[in-house]
XYZ file of C-alpha atoms in Angstrom:
378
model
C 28.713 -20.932 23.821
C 29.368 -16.950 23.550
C 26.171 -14.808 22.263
C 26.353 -11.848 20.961
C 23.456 -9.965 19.337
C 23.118 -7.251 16.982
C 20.980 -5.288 14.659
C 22.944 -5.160 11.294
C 22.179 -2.514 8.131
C 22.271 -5.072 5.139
C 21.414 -8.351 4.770
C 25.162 -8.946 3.280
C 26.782 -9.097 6.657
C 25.077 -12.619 6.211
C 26.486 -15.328 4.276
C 23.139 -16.685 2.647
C 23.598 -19.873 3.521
C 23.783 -19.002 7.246
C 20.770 -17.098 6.539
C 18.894 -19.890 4.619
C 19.772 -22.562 7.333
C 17.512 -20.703 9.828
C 14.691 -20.520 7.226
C 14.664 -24.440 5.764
C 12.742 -24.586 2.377
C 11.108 -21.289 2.781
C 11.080 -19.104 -0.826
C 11.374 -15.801 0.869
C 14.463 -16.557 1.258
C 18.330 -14.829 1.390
C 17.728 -13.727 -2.623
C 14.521 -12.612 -1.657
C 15.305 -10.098 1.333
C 18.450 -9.133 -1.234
C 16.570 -7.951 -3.993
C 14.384 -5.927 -1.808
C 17.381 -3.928 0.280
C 18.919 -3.363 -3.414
C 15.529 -2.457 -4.899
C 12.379 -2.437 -2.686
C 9.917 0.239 -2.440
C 11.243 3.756 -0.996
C 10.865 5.552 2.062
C 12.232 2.315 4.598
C 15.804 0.976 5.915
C 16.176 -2.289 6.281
C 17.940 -3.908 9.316
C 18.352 -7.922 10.350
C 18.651 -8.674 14.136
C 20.823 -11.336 14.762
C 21.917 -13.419 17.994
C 25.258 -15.138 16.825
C 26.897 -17.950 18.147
C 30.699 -17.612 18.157
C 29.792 -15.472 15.093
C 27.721 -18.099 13.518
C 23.647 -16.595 13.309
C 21.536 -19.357 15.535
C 18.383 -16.612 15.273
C 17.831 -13.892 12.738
C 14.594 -11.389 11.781
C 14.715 -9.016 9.367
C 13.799 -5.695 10.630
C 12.938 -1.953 9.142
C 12.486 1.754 9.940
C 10.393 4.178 8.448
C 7.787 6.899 8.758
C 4.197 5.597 10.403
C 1.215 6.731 9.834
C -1.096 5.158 12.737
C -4.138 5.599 10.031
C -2.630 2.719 7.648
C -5.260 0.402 8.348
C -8.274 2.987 8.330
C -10.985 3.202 5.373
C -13.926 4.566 4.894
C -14.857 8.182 5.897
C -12.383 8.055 8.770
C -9.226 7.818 6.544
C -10.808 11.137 4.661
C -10.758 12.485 8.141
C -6.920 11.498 9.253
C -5.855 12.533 5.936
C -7.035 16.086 6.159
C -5.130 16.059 9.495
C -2.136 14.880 8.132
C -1.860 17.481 5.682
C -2.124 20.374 8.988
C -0.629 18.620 11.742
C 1.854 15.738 9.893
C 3.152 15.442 13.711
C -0.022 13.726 15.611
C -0.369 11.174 12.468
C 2.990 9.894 11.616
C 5.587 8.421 13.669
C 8.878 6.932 13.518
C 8.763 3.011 14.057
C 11.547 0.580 13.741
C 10.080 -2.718 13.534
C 10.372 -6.928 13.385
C 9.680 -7.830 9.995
C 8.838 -6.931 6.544
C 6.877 -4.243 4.303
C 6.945 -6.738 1.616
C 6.948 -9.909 2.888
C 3.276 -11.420 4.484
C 4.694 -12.421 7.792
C 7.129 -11.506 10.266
C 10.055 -14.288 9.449
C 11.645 -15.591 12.837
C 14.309 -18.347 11.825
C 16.464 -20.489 14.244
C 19.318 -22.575 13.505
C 18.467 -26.350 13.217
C 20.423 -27.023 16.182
C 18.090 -24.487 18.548
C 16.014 -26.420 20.932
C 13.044 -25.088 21.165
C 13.143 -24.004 24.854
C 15.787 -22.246 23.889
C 14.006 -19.780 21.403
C 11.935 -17.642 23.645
C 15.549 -16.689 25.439
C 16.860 -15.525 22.108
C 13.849 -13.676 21.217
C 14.054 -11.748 24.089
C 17.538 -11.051 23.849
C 16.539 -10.038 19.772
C 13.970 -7.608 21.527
C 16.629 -5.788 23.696
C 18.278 -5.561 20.811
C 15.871 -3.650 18.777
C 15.163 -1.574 21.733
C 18.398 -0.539 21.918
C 19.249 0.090 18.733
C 16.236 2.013 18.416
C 16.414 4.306 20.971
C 20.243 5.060 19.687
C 18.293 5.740 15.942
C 15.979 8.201 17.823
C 13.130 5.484 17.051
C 9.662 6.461 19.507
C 7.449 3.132 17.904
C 8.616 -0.078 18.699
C 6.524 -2.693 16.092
C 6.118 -6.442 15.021
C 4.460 -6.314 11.606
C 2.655 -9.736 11.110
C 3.841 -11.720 13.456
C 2.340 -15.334 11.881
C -0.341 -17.651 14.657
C 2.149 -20.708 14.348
C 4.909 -18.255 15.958
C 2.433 -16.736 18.491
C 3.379 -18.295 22.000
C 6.952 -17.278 21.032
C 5.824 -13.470 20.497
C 3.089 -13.304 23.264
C 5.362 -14.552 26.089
C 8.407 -12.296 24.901
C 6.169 -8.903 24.188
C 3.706 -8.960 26.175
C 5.062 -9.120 29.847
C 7.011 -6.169 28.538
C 4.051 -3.351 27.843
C 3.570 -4.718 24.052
C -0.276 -3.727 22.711
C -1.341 -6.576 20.233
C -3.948 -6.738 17.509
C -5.037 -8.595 14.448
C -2.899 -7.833 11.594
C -3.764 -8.925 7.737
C -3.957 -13.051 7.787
C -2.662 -15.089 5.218
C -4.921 -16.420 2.872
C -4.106 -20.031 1.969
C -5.908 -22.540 -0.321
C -5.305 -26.477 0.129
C -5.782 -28.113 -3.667
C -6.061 -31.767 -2.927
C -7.679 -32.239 -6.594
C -7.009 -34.526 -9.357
C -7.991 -31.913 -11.835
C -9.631 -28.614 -12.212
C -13.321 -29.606 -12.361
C -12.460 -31.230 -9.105
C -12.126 -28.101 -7.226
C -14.651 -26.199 -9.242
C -16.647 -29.283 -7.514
C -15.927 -28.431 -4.363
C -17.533 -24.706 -4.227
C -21.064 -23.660 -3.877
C -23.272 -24.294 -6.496
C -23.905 -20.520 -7.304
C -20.098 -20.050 -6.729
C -19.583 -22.234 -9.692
C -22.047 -21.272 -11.962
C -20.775 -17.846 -11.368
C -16.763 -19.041 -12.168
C -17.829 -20.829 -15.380
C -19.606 -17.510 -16.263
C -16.791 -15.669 -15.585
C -14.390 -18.410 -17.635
C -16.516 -17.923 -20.567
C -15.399 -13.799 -20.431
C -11.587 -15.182 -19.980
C -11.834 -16.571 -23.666
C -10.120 -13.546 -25.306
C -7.049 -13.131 -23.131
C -3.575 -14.730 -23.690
C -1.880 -15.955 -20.475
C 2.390 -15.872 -21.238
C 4.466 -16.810 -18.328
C 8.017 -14.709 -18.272
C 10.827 -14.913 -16.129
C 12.616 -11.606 -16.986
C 9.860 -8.697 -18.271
C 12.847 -5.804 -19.253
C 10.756 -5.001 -22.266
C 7.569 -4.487 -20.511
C 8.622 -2.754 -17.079
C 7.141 -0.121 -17.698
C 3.965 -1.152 -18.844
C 3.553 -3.550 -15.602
C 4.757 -0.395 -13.828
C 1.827 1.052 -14.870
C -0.924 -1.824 -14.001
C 1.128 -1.393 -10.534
C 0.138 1.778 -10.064
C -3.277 1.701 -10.994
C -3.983 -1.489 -8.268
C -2.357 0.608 -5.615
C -4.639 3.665 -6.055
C -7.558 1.362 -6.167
C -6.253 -0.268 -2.642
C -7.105 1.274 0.628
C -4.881 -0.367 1.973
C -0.898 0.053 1.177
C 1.949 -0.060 3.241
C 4.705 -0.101 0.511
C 4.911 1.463 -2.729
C 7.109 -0.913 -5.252
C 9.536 1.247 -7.801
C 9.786 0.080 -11.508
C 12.852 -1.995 -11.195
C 11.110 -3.976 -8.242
C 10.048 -6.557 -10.266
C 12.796 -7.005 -13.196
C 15.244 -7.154 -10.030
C 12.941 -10.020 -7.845
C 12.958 -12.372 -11.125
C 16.600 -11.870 -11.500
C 17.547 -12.711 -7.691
C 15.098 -15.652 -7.165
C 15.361 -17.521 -10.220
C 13.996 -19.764 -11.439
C 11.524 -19.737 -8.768
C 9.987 -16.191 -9.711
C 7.989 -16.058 -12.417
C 5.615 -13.273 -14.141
C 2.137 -13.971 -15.739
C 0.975 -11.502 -18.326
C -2.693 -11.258 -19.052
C -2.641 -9.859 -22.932
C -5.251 -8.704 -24.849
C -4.200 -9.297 -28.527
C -1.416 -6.644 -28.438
C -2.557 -4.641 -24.871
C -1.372 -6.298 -21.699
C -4.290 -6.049 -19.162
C -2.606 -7.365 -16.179
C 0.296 -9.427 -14.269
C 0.483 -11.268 -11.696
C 3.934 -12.141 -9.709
C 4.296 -15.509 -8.557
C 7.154 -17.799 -6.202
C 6.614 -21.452 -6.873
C 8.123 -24.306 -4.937
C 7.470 -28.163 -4.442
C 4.770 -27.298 -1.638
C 2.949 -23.961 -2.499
C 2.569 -21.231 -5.202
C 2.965 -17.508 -3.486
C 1.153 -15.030 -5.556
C 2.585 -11.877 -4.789
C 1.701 -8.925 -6.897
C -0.701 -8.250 -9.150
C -1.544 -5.522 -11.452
C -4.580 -4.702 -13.645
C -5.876 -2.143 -16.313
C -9.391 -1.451 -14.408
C -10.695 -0.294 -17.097
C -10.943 -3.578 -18.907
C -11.380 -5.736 -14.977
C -15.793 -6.007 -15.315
C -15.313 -7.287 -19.163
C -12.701 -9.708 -18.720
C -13.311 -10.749 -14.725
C -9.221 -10.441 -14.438
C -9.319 -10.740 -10.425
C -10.980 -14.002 -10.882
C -9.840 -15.217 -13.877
C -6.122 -14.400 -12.350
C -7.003 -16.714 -9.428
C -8.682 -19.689 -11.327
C -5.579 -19.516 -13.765
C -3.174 -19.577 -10.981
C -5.232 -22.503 -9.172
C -5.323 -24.556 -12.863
C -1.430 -24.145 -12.591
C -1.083 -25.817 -8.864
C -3.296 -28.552 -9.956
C -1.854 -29.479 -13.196
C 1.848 -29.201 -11.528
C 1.052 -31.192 -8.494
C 1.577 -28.145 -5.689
C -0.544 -28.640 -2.975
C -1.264 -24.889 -1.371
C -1.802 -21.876 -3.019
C -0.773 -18.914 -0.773
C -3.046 -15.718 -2.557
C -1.798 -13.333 -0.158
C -3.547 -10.544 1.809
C -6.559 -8.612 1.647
C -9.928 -9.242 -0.157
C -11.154 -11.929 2.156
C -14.558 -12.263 1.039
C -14.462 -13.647 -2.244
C -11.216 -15.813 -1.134
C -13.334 -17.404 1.040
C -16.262 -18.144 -1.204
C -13.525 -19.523 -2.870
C -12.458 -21.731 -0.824
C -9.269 -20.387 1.023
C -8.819 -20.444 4.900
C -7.146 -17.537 7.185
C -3.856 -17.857 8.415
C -4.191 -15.353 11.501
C -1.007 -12.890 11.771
C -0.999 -10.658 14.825
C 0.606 -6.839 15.305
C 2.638 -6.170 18.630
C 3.737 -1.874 19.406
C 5.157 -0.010 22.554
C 6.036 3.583 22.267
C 8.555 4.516 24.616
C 6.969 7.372 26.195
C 4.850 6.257 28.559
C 1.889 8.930 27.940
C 1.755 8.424 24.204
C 2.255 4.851 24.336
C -1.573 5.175 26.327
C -2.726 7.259 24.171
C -1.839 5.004 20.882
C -3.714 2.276 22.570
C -6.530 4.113 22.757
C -6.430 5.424 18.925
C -5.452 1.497 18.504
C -9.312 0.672 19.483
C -10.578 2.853 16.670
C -8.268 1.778 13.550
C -7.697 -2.147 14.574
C -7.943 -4.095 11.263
C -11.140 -6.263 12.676
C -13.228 -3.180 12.879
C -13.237 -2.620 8.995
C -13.441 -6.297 8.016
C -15.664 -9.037 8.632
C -13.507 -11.294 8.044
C -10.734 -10.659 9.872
C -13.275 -10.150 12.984
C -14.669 -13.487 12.999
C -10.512 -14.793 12.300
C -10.160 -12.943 16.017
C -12.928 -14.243 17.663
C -12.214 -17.958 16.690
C -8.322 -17.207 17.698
C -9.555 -15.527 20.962
């Protein structure tokens, strides 16, 4: 066996079926990590550490660098606060941070090769670590970051991070909802009884809009460009900001698995919704919505009910509805999928000072959710 490890700068010094091995049945996939390097939101650079068997990859993680702002995961009157102090002293708010994972994928992705025992993985994780450190430091990276590092992962991250000066908190779960139904009334069943009086209510309001699914949108890009950007200024929180050609580009690299549902009212579309279907789950991606049309027609809700009608009626047993706005997901019936956040700065002084700040804008002091998800992972 001869290892060598690396941190490449495109995901083409993979063959994707190398890739894909390490990540069995999983629909972020090769395509997927391709379409976002050729067309993904601005302002990162994507890099993939590797360890390589006699040039073969036995453990890849895809990997970026950009500009952090340590107030990301504020709201409230405290982001006001940060953001006036970004705008006269850029310096004490934003960092440069080269870290494991994604800006546009949920998790952190950590693949092995089929043939990897699994004593072996903490070894190569550690070796995929030096790597990044490394490479960092040459790139004149300070912020050393795993970005959603999933629970079913976590023994792997803790006992490779943490004996090495990592901080971890709670990052944004992954909220997942099991559909072992025979119909639709069956799950509508299965919530509270003032949770579905209030769904049938908000059916009734659905009545007027036309649902199309699309697999290629090229003469409507810019008008889901536009319910884009209106969902992102309504969103406290936003890592990534998607360019126009995002989405045409997705549906092109992961078909026929990416679709596109457009919400139309007669000839105005009010929303979208991006979607990656296989066998075992639907992943609803992005959505977008005209807000000033969201009270009359209920197009959060109705969005989700449609998409769990389409799970049921197809057979797929999970529907994966992403990050952020726990509440309602769980009156609806989803679980939490805990993902955890790891960071090191390399000087020593700041690195104590950022876990200090870290105690003020931790993701479990703004939501309730996410707090109780903590405690019961404690």
């Amino acid at each position: 066996m001869t290892l060598t490890t690396v941190v490449e700068t495109s995901i083409t010094a993979f063959d994707s079926a190398e890739w894909d091995r390490c990540f069995p049945a999983d629909p972020e996939n090769w395509a997927f990590y391709h379409a976002c390097e050729q067309a993904g939101p601005p302002g990162f650079t994507w890099y993939y550490a590797t360890v390589r068997d006699n040039g073969r990859p036995i453990a890849v993680v895809p990997a970026f660098g950009t500009e952090y702002r340590i107030d990301t995961t504020m709201q409230g009157i405290g982001k006001r606060i940060t953001n006036r102090l970004y705008q006269l002293l850029p310096a004490l708010i934003s960092l440069r941070l080269i870290a494991l994972g994604s800006p546009i994928a949920e998790i952190c992705h950590l693949g092995f090769a089929p043939e990897v025992a699994a004593h072996d993985r903490p070894a190569l994780l550690k070796r995929i670590i030096a790597a990044l450190h490394e490479f960092g430091a040459a790139k004149r990276y300070g912020l050393l970051g795993i970005k959603d590092a999933p629970s079913r992962d976590d023994g792997l991250w803790r006992s490779a991070l943490l004996p090495s000066g990592f901080t971890r908190l709670p990052g944004l779960p992954t909220a997942v909802l099991d559909l072992p139904y025979a119909d639709f009334e069956a799950y509508l069943a299965s919530l509270s009884k003032a949770t579905r009086k209030d769904m049938r209510r908000k059916l009734k309001a659905f009545s007027e809009i036309r649902v199309e699914q699309r697999r290629e949108i090229d003469d409507v890009v810019g008008q889901v460009s536009a319910l884009y950007e209106q969902t992102v200024a309504h969103s406290e929180l936003q890592f990534e900001r998607l360019p126009p050609d995002f989405f045409p580009q997705l549906l092109r690299s992961l078909a026929p698995e990416a679709s596109i549902f457009l919400y139309w009212h007669g000839e105005e579309l009010v929303a979208f919704n991006f979607v990656i279907e296989t066998a075992d789950r639907l992943i609803d991606k992005y959505i977008g919505m005209n807000y000033a049309v969201v009270p009359q027609f209920s197009l959060y809700f109705n969005s989700w009910l449609h998409n769990v009608r389409y799970c049921i009626e197809r057979d797929i047993p999970l529907y994966q509805s992403g990050q952020a706005f726990y509440g309602p997901k769980l009156r609806l019936g989803c679980r939490l999928q805990p993902n955890w956040q790891y960071f090191r700065h390399r000087n020593a002084a700041l690195n104590t000072i950022l876990q200090f700040v870290a105690k003020f804008v931790r993701l479990d002091r703004f939501d309730p959710a996410i707090a109780n998800l903590v405690k019961d992972a404690a």
